[in-house]
Every structure is written in C-alpha cells, then in structure tokens.
PDB file of C-alpha atoms in Angstrom:
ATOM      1  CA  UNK Q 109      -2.653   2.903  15.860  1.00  0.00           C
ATOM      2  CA  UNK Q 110      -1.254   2.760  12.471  1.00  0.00           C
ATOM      3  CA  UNK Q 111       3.009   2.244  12.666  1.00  0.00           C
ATOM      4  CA  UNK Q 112       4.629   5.620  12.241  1.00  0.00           C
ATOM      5  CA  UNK Q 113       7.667   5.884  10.549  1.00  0.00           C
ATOM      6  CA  UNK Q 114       9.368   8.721  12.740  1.00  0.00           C
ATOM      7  CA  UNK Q 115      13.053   8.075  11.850  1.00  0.00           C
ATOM      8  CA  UNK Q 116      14.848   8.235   8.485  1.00  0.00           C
ATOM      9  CA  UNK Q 117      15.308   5.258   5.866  1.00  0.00           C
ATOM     10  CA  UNK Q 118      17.255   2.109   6.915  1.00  0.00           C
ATOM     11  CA  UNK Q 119      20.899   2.424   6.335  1.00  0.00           C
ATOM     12  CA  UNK Q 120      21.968   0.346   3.691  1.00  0.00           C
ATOM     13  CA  UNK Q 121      23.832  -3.089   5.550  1.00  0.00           C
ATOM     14  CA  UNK Q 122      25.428  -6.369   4.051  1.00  0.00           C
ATOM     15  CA  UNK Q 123      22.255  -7.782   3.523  1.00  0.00           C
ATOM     16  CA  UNK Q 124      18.817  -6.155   2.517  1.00  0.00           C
ATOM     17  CA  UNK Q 125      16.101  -6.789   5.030  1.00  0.00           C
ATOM     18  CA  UNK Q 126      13.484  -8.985   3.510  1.00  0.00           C
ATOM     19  CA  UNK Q 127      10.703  -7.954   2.730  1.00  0.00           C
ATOM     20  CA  UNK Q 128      -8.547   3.326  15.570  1.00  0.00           C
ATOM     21  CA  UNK Q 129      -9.565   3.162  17.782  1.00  0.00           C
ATOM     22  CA  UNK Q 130     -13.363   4.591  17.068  1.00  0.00           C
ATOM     23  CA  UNK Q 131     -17.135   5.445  18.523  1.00  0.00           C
ATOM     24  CA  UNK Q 132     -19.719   2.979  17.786  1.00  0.00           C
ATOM     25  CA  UNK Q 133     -20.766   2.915  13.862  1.00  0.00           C
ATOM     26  CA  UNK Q 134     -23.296   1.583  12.018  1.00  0.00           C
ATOM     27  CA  UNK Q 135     -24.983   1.831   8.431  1.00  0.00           C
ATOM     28  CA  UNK Q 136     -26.430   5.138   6.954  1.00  0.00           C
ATOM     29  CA  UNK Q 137     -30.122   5.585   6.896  1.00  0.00           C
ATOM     30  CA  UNK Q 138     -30.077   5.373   3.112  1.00  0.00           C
ATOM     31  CA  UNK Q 139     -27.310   5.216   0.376  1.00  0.00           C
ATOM     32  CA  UNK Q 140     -27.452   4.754  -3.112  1.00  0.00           C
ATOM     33  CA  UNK Q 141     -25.123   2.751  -5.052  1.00  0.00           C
ATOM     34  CA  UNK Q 142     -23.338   5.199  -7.646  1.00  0.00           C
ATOM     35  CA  UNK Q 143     -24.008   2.948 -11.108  1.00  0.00           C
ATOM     36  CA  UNK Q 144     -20.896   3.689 -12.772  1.00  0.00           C
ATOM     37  CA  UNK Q 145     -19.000   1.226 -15.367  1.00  0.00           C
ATOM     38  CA  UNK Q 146     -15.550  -0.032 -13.729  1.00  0.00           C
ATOM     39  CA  UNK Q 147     -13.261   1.713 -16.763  1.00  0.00           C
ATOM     40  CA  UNK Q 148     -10.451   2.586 -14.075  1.00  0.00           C
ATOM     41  CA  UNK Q 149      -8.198   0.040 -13.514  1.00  0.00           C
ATOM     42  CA  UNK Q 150      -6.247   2.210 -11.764  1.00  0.00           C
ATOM     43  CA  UNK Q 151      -2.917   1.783 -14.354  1.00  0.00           C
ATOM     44  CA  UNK Q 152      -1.296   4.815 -15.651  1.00  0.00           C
ATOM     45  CA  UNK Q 153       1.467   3.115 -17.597  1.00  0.00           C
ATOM     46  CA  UNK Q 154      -0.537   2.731 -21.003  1.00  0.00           C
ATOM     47  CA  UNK Q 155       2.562   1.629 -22.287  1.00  0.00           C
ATOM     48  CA  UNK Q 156       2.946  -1.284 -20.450  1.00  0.00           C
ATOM     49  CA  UNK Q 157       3.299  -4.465 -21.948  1.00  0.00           C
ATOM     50  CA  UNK Q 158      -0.195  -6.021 -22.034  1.00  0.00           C
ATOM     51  CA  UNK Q 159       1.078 -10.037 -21.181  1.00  0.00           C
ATOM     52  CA  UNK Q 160       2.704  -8.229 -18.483  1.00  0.00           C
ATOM     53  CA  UNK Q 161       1.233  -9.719 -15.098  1.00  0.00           C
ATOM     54  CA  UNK Q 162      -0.698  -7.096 -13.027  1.00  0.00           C
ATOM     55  CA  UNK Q 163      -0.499  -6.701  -9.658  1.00  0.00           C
ATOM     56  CA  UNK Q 164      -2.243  -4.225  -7.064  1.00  0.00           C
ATOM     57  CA  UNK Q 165      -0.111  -1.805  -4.810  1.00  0.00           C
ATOM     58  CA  UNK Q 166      -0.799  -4.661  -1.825  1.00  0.00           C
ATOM     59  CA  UNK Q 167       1.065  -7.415  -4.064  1.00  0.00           C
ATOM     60  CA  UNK Q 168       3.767  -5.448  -5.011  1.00  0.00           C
ATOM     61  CA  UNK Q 169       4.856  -4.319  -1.774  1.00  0.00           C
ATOM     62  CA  UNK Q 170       4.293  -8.251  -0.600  1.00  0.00           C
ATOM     63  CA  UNK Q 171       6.392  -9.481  -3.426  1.00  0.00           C
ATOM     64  CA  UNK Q 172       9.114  -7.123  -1.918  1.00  0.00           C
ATOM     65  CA  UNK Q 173       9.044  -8.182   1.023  1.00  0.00           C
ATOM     66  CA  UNK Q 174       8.873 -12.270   0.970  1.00  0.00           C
ATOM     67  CA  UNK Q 175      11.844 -14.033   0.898  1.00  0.00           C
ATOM     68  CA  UNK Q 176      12.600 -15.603  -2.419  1.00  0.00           C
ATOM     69  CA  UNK Q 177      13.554 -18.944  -1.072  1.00  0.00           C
ATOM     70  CA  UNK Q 178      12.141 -19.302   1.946  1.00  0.00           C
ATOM     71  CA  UNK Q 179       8.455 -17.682   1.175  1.00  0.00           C
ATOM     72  CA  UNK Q 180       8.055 -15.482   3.933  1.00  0.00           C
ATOM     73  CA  UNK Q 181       8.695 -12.090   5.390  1.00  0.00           C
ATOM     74  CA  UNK Q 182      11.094 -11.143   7.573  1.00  0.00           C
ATOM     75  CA  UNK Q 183       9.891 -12.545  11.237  1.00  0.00           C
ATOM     76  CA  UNK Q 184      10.869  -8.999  12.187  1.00  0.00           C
ATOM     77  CA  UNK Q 185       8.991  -6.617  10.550  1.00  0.00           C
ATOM     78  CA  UNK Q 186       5.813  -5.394  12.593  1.00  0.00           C
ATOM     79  CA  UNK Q 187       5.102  -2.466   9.617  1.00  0.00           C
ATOM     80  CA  UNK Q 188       3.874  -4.533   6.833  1.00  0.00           C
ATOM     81  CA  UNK Q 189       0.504  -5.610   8.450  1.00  0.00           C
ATOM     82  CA  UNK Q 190      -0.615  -1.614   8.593  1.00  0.00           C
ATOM     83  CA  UNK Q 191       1.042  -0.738   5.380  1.00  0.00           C
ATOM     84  CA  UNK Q 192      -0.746  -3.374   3.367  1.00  0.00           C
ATOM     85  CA  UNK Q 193      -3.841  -1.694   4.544  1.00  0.00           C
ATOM     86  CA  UNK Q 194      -2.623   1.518   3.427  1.00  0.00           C
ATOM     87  CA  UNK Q 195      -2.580  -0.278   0.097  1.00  0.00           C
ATOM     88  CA  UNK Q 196      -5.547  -1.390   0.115  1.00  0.00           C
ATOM     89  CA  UNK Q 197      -6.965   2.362   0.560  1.00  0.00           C
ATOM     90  CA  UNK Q 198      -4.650   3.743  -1.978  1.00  0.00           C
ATOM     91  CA  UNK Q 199      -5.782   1.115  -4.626  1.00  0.00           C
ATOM     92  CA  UNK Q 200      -9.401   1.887  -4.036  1.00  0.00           C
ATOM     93  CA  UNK Q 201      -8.383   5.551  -4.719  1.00  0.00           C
ATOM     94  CA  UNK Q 202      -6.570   4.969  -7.849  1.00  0.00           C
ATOM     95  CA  UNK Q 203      -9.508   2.849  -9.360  1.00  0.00           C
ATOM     96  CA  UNK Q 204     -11.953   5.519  -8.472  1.00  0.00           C
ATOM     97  CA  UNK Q 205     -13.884   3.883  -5.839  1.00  0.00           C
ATOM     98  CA  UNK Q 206     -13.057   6.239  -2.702  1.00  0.00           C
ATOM     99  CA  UNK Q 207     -11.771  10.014  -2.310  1.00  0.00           C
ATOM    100  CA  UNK Q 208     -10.899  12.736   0.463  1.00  0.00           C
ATOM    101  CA  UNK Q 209     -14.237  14.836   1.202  1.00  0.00           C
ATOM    102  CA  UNK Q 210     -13.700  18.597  -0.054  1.00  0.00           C
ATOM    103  CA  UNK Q 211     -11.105  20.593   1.777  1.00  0.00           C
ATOM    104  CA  UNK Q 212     -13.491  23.290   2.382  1.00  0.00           C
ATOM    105  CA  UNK Q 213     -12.808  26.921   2.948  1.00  0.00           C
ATOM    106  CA  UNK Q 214     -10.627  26.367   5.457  1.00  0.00           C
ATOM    107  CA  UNK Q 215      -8.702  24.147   3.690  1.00  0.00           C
ATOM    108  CA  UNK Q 216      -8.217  21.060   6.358  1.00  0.00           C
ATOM    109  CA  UNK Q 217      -5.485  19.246   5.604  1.00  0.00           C
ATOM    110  CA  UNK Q 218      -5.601  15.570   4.326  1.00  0.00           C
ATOM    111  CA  UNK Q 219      -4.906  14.102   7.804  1.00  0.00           C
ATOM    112  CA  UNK Q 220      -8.675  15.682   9.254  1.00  0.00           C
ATOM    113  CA  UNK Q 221     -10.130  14.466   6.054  1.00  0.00           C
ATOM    114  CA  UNK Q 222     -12.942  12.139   5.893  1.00  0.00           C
ATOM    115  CA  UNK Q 223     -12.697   9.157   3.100  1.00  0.00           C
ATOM    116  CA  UNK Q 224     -16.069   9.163   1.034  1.00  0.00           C
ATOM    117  CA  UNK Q 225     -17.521   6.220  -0.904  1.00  0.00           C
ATOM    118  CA  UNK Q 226     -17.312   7.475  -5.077  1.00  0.00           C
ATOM    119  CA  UNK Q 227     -18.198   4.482  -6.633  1.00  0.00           C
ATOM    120  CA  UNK Q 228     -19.623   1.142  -4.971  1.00  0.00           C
ATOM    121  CA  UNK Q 229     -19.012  -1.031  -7.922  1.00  0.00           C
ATOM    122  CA  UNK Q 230     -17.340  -3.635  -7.125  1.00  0.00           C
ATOM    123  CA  UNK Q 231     -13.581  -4.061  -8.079  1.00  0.00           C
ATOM    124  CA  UNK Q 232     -13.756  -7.687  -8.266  1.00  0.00           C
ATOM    125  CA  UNK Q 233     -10.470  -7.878  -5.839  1.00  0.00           C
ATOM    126  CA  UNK Q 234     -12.279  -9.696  -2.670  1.00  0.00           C
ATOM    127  CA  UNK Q 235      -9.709  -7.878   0.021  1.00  0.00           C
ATOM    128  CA  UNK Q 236     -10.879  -5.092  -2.123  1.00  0.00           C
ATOM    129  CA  UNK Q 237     -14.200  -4.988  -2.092  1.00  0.00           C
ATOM    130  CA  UNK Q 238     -14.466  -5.872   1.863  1.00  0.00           C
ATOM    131  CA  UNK Q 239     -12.610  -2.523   2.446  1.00  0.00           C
ATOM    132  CA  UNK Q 240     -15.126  -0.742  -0.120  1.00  0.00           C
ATOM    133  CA  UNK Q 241     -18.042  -2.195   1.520  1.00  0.00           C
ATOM    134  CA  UNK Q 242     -17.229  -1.286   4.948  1.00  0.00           C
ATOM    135  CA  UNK Q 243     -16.468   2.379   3.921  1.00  0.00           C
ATOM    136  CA  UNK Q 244     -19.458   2.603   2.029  1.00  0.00           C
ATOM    137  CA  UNK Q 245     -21.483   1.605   4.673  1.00  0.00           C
ATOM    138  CA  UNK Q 246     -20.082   3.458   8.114  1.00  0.00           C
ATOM    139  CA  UNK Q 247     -21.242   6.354   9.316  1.00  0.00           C
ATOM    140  CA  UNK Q 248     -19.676   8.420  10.655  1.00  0.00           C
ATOM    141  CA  UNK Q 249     -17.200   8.954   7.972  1.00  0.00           C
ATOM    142  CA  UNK Q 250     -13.625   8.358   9.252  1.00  0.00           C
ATOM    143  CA  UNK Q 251     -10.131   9.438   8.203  1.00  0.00           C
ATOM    144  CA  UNK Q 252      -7.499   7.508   6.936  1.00  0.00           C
ATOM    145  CA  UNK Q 253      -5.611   6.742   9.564  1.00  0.00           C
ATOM    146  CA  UNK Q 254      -8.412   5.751  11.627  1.00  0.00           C
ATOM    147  CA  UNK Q 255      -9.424   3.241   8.566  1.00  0.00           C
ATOM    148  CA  UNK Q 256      -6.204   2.714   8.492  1.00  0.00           C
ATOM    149  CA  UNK Q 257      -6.101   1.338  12.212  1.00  0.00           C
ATOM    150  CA  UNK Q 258      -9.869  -0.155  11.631  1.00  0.00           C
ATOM    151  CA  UNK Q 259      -9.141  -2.298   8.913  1.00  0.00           C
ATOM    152  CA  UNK Q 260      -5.638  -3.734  10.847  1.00  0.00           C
ATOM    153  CA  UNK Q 261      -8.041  -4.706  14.156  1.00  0.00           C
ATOM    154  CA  UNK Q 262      -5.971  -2.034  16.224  1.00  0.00           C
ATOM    155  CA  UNK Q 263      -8.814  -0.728  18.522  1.00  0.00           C
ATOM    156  CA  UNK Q 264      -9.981  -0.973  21.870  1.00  0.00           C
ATOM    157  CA  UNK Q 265     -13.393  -0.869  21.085  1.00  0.00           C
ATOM    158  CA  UNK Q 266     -14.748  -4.608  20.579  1.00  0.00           C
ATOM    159  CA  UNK Q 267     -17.377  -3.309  18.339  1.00  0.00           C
ATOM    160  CA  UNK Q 268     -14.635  -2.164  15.887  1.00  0.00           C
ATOM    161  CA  UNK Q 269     -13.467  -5.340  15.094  1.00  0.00           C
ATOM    162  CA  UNK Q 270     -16.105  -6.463  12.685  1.00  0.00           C
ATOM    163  CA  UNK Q 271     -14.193  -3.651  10.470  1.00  0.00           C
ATOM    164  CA  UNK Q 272     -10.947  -6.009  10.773  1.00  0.00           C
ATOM    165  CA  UNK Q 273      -9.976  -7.362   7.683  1.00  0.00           C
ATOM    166  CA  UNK Q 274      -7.899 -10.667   8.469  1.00  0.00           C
ATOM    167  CA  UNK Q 275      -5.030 -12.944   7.377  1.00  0.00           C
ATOM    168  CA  UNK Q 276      -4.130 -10.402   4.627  1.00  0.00           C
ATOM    169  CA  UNK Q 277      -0.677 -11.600   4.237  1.00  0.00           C
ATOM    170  CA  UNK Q 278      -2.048 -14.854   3.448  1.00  0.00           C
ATOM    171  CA  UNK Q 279      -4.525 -14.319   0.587  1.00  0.00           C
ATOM    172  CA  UNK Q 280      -2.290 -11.578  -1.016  1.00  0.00           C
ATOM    173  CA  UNK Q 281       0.268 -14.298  -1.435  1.00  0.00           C
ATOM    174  CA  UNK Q 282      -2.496 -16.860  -2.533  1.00  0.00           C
ATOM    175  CA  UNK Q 283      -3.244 -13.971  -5.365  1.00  0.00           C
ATOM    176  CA  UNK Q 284       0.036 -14.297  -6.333  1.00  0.00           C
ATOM    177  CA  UNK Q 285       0.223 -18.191  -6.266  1.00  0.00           C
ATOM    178  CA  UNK Q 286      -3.015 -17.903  -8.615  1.00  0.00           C
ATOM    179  CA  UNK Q 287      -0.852 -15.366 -11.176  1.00  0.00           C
ATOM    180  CA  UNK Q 288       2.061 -17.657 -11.239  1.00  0.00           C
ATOM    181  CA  UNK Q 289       4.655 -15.683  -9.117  1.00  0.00           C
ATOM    182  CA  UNK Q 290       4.761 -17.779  -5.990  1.00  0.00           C
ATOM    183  CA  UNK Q 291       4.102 -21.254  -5.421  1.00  0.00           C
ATOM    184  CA  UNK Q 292       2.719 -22.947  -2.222  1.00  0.00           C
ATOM    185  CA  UNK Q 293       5.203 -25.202   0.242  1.00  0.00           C
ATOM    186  CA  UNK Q 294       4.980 -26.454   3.749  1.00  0.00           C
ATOM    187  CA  UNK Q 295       7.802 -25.846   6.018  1.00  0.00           C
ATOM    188  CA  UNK Q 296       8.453 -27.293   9.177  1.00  0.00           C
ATOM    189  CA  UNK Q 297      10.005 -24.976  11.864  1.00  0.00           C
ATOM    190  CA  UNK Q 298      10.790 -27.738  14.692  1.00  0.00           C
ATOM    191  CA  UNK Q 299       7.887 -26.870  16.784  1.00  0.00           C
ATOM    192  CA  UNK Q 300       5.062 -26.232  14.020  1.00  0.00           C
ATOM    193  CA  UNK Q 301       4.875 -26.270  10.392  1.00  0.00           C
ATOM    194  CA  UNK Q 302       4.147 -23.099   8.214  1.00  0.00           C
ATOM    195  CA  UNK Q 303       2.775 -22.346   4.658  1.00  0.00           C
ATOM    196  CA  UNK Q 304       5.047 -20.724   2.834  1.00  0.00           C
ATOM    197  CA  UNK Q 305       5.122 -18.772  -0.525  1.00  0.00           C
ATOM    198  CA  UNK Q 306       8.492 -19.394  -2.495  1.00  0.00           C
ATOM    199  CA  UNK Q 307       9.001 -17.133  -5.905  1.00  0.00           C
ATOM    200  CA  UNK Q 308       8.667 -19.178  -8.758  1.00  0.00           C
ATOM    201  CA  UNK Q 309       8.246 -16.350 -11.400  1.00  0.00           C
ATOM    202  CA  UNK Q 310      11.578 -14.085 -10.796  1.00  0.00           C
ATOM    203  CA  UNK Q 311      10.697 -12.256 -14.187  1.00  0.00           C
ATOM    204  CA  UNK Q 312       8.321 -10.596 -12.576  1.00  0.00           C
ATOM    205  CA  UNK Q 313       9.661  -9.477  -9.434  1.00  0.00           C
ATOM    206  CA  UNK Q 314      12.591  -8.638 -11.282  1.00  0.00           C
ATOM    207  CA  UNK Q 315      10.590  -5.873 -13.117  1.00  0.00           C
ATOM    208  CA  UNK Q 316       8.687  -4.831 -10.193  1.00  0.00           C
ATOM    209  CA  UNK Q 317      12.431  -4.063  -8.559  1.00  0.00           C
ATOM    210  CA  UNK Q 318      13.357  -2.167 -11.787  1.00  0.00           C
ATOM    211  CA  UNK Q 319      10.157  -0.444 -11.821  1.00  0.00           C
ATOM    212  CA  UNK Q 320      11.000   1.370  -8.409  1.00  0.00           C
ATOM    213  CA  UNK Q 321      14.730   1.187  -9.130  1.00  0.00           C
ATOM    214  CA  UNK Q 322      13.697   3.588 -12.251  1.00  0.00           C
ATOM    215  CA  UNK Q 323      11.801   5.992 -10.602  1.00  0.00           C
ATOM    216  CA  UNK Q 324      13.968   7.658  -8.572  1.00  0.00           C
ATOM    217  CA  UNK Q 325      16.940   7.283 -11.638  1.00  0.00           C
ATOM    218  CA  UNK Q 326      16.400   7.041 -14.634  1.00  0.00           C
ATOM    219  CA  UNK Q 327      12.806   8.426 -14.996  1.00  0.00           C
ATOM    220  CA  UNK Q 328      12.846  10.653 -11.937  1.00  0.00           C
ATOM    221  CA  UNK Q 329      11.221  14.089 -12.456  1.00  0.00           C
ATOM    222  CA  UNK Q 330      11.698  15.937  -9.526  1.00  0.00           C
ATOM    223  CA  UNK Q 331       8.243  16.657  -8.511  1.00  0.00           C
ATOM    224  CA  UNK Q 332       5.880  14.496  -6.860  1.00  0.00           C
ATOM    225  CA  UNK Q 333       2.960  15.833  -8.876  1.00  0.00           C
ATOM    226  CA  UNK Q 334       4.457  14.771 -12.203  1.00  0.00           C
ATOM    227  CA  UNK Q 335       5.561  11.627 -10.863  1.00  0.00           C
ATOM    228  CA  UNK Q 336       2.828   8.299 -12.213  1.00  0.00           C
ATOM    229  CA  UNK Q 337       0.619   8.019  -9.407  1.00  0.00           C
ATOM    230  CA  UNK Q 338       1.075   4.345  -9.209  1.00  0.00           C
ATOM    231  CA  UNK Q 339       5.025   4.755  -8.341  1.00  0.00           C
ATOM    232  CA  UNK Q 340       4.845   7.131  -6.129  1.00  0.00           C
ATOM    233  CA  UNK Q 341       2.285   5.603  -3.612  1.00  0.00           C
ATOM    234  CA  UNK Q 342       4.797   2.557  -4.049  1.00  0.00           C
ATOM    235  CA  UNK Q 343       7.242   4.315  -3.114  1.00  0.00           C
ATOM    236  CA  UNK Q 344       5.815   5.564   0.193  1.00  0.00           C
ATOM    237  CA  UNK Q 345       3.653   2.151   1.311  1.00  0.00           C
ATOM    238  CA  UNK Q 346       6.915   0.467   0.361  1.00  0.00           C
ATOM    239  CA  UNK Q 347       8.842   2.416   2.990  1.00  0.00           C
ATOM    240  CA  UNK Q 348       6.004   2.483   5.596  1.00  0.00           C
ATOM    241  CA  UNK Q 349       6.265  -1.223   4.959  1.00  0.00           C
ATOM    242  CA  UNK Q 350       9.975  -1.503   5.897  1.00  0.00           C
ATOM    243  CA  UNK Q 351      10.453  -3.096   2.502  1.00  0.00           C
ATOM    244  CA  UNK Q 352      11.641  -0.668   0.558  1.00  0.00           C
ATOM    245  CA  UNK Q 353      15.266  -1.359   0.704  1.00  0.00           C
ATOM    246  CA  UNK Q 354      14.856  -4.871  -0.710  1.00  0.00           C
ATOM    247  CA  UNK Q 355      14.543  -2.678  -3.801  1.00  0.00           C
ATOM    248  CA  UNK Q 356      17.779  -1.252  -4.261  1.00  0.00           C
ATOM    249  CA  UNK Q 357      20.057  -3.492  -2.838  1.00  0.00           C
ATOM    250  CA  UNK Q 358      21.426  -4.776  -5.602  1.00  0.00           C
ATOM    251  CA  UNK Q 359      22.324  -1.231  -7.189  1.00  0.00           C
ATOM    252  CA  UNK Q 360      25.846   0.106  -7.248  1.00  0.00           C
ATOM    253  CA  UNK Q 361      26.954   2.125  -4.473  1.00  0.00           C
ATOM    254  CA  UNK Q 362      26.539   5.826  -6.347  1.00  0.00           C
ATOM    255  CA  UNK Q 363      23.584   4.619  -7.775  1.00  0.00           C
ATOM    256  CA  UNK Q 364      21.963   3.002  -3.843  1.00  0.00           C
ATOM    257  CA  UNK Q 365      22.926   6.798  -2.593  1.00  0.00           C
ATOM    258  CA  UNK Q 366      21.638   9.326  -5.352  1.00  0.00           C
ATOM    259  CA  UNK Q 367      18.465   6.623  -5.104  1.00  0.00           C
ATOM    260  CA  UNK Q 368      18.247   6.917  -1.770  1.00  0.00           C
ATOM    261  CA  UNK Q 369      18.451  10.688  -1.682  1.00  0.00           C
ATOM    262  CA  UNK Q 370      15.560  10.967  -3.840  1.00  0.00           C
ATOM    263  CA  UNK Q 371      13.236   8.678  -1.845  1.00  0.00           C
ATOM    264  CA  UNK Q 372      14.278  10.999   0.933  1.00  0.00           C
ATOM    265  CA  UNK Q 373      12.638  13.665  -1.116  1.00  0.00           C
ATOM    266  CA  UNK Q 374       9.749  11.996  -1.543  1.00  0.00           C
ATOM    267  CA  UNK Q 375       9.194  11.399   1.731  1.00  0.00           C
ATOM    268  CA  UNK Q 376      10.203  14.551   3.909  1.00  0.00           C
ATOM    269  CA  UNK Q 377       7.649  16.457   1.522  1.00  0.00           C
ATOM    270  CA  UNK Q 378       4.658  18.220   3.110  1.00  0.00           C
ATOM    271  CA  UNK Q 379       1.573  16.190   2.713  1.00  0.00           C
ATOM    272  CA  UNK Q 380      -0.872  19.275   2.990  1.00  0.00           C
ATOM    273  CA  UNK Q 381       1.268  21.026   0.371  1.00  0.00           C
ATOM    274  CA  UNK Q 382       1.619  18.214  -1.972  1.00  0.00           C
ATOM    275  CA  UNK Q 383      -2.309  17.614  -1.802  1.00  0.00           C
ATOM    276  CA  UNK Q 384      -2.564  20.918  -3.173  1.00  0.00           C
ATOM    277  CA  UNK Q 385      -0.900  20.956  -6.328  1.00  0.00           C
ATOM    278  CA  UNK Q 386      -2.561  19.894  -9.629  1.00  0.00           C
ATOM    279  CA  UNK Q 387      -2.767  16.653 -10.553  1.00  0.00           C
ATOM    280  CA  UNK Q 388      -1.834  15.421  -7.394  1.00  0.00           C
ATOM    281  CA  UNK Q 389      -4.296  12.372  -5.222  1.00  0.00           C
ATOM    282  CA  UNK Q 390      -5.183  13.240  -1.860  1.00  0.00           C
ATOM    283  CA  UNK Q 391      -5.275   9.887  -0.506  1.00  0.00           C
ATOM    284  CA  UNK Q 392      -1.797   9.514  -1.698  1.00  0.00           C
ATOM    285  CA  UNK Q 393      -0.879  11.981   0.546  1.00  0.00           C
ATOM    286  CA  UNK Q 394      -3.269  11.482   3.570  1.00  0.00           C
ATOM    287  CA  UNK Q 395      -1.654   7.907   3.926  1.00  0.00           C
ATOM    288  CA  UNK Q 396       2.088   9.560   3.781  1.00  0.00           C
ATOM    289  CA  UNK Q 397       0.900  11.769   6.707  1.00  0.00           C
ATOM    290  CA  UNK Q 398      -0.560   8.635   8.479  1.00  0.00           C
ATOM    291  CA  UNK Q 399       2.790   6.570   8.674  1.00  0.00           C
ATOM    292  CA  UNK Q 400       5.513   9.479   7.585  1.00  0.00           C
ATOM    293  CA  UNK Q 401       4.598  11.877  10.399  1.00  0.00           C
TER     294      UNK Q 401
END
C-alpha cells in the first residue's frame, strides 16, 4: 500500500537527508474522448519568468531529492517511489485531465472518492499520459490511494500489474538530463556500475529550493485555500517523499523553525475540511489523506 507518513517531520540533523491491491478491471463498454484544447498547463505563477525551465510536480520533488554530486537519492529512502506517483496524479489534476467524482449528498470524503477521467487529451508528458490512459480506461473507478498503490506495482493481484508504471526514477531524471539540469555519468560501486544523474544546472534547483523556502516565509498566507495550488501539493508530495528537508537546510536556525512550523500546519490540516473550502483541489487533498493519515 501507498507509504504512510504516521509520525511528524524529520528533525533537523547535521546534514539534510538527500533527496492496491484491487478486483479484476478491464475497459468500459464505451467511452468517449472529451475533445478539449490542452490550454491548462497546470502553472499558476503567471508571473513567472518565461526562459524559466519548467518542471512537473514529479521533477521537482526528484531534483530535491538527488544528490548533487553523486546523482542519486538517498539509498535509504523507500517513500519516494509512491510519492512520485502521487505526483503524477496531482499533475494530471492541475492540468485538467482527472478530478474527484461529486461528493454527493452525503458528502464522502476525498479518501472514498473515485478519480474520473475529465479530459483524455493527451499531455504530451509520456509518464503522463500512461497514468491518464490507464484511468481513462478502468472500470471500476478507483480511489487515489488505490491508484496510488496501482501505479507503484504494490498489489497482490498479478492482474494489477499491467497498471504498474516502471523505472520512474529513471526517466524523470532523463527529463531532466533533456532540460539541462542533470547530466548522465556511470559510476562504479565495486560490485556493479550505476547510471547516475549529477546536477549540472544549480540555477535551477537553486530556485526550486527558494520557491518552497518562500512559501512558508515570505509569501505564506495562512490558509491552504489561498495558498498557489502548485506549492502547496509540493509541499505535501515533498514530505510524503522524505525530501522535504533538503529544502530548508540551508536556512538560519529561526528561519528552519518558524518554516518548519508552518509545514506542520499544512500538514496536520483535515483533508475532508480543506476539500471543502472554495477554491481548494480535491485531489490535492485526497493524496494528503493517502500518505498523511
């Protein structure tokens, strides 16, 4: 099953760390593609810089997590593999391709909610587009942790693992090695040699480290609704990817604790009661219940 974060954040130490099971399924009788233009990109910040290089959720919290020098993430950390297919699920979300079904009159909460196909245009992201293709197609509908576990191979059922999407760590980092921020080395480790992804562009990680730095300092808000969308789900897969700490650990010691307390806030809030307020994303908040809870 998906990891579960049940303890608090990492304490800060010396040295920053680096960085569904389901029934049988098969395709629905009939489906239409919805024909809708791909104008999301998913970016709220319209006042980035437009040379500025890009990167989906899955990148950033990769770029975290590798080791500048060495090109790899810590041997240690068994999160990031699940929480890069949170990503993946969140990204779809913010470029309008998948949603939450309707709470209903009951109002379910976001953890018993189905993810629905919106749009089946393709992003043009192939790790992307694998994940939107096998959600489109599925029936039954699933939740998001159980997509969550589908899409990392963690089932029992051998007829499940056609849903597993594989070496992710891999061709994230070759995304990255294609928009100049890593490079490709080989590195011999006695017994076998390993491909490694080095940083060659530290402009850019630099800024994605301010970027989260920022928003829980100098442009925090205080609510999670009025927070940019982008940020915030950062913020959470970060943490759920036992990176997150790579991202302040260079910040003064009043500045690592009022950061700190803030992320806390972010993530001891109610995921049924943040789902509810305006402006907010569901699927934000179904994946905080999926590893927070």
């Amino acid at each position: 099953m998906a990891t579960r974060r049940t303890g608090g954040l990492v304490h800060r130490s010396s040295g920053a760390s680096s960085s569904a099971e389901a029934s049988g399924r098969g395709p629905p009788s009939s489906e239409k593609d919805l024909d809708v233009p791909d104008v999301d990109d998913g970016y709220e910040d319209k006042g980035e810089d437009s040379k500025t290089t890009r990167l989906t959720l899955m990148e950033e919290v990769l770029l975290l997590g590798i080791k500048d020098r060495e090109g790899y993430t810590s041997f240690w950390n068994d999160c990031i593999s699940s929480g890069l297919r949170g990503c993946m699920l969140v990204e779809l979300a913010l470029r309008g391709r998948i949603d939450l079904e309707k709470a209903g009159l009951r109002r379910r909460g976001v953890s018993s909610r189905k993810v629905t196909c919106k749009n089946a245009t393709p992003t043009g992201d192939v790790l992307l587009d694998e994940a939107l293709k096998h959600i489109k197609e599925t029936q039954p509908l699933d939740t998001v942790q159980s997509w969550i576990e589908l899409l990392s191979g963690e089932t029992w059922n051998p007829l499940n693992l056609r849903y597993q999407i594989r070496n992710v760590r891999e061709r994230i980092a070759k995304n990255l090695v294609e928009k100049g921020v890593l490079t490709t080395e080989k590195q011999n480790f006695v017994l076998f040699d390993m491909t490694t992804h080095p940083l060659t562009d530290t402009t850019t990680k630099q800024k994605l480290i301010k970027k989260v730095q920022e928003s829980v300092l100098t442009r925090w808000v205080n609510e999670t609704d009025k927070m940019d969308k982008r940020s915030l789900a950062l913020i959470i897969l970060a943490h759920a990817s036992d990176v997150l700490e790579n991202a302040f650990a260079s910040l003064p010691d009043e500045e690592y604790d009022l950061a700190m307390k803030r992320v806390r806030q972010v993530l001891d809030a109610e995921p049924d009661a943040e789902a509810q307020k305006s402006g907010s994303m569901d699927i934000i908040w179904a994946v905080a219940a999926a590893f927070l809870k």
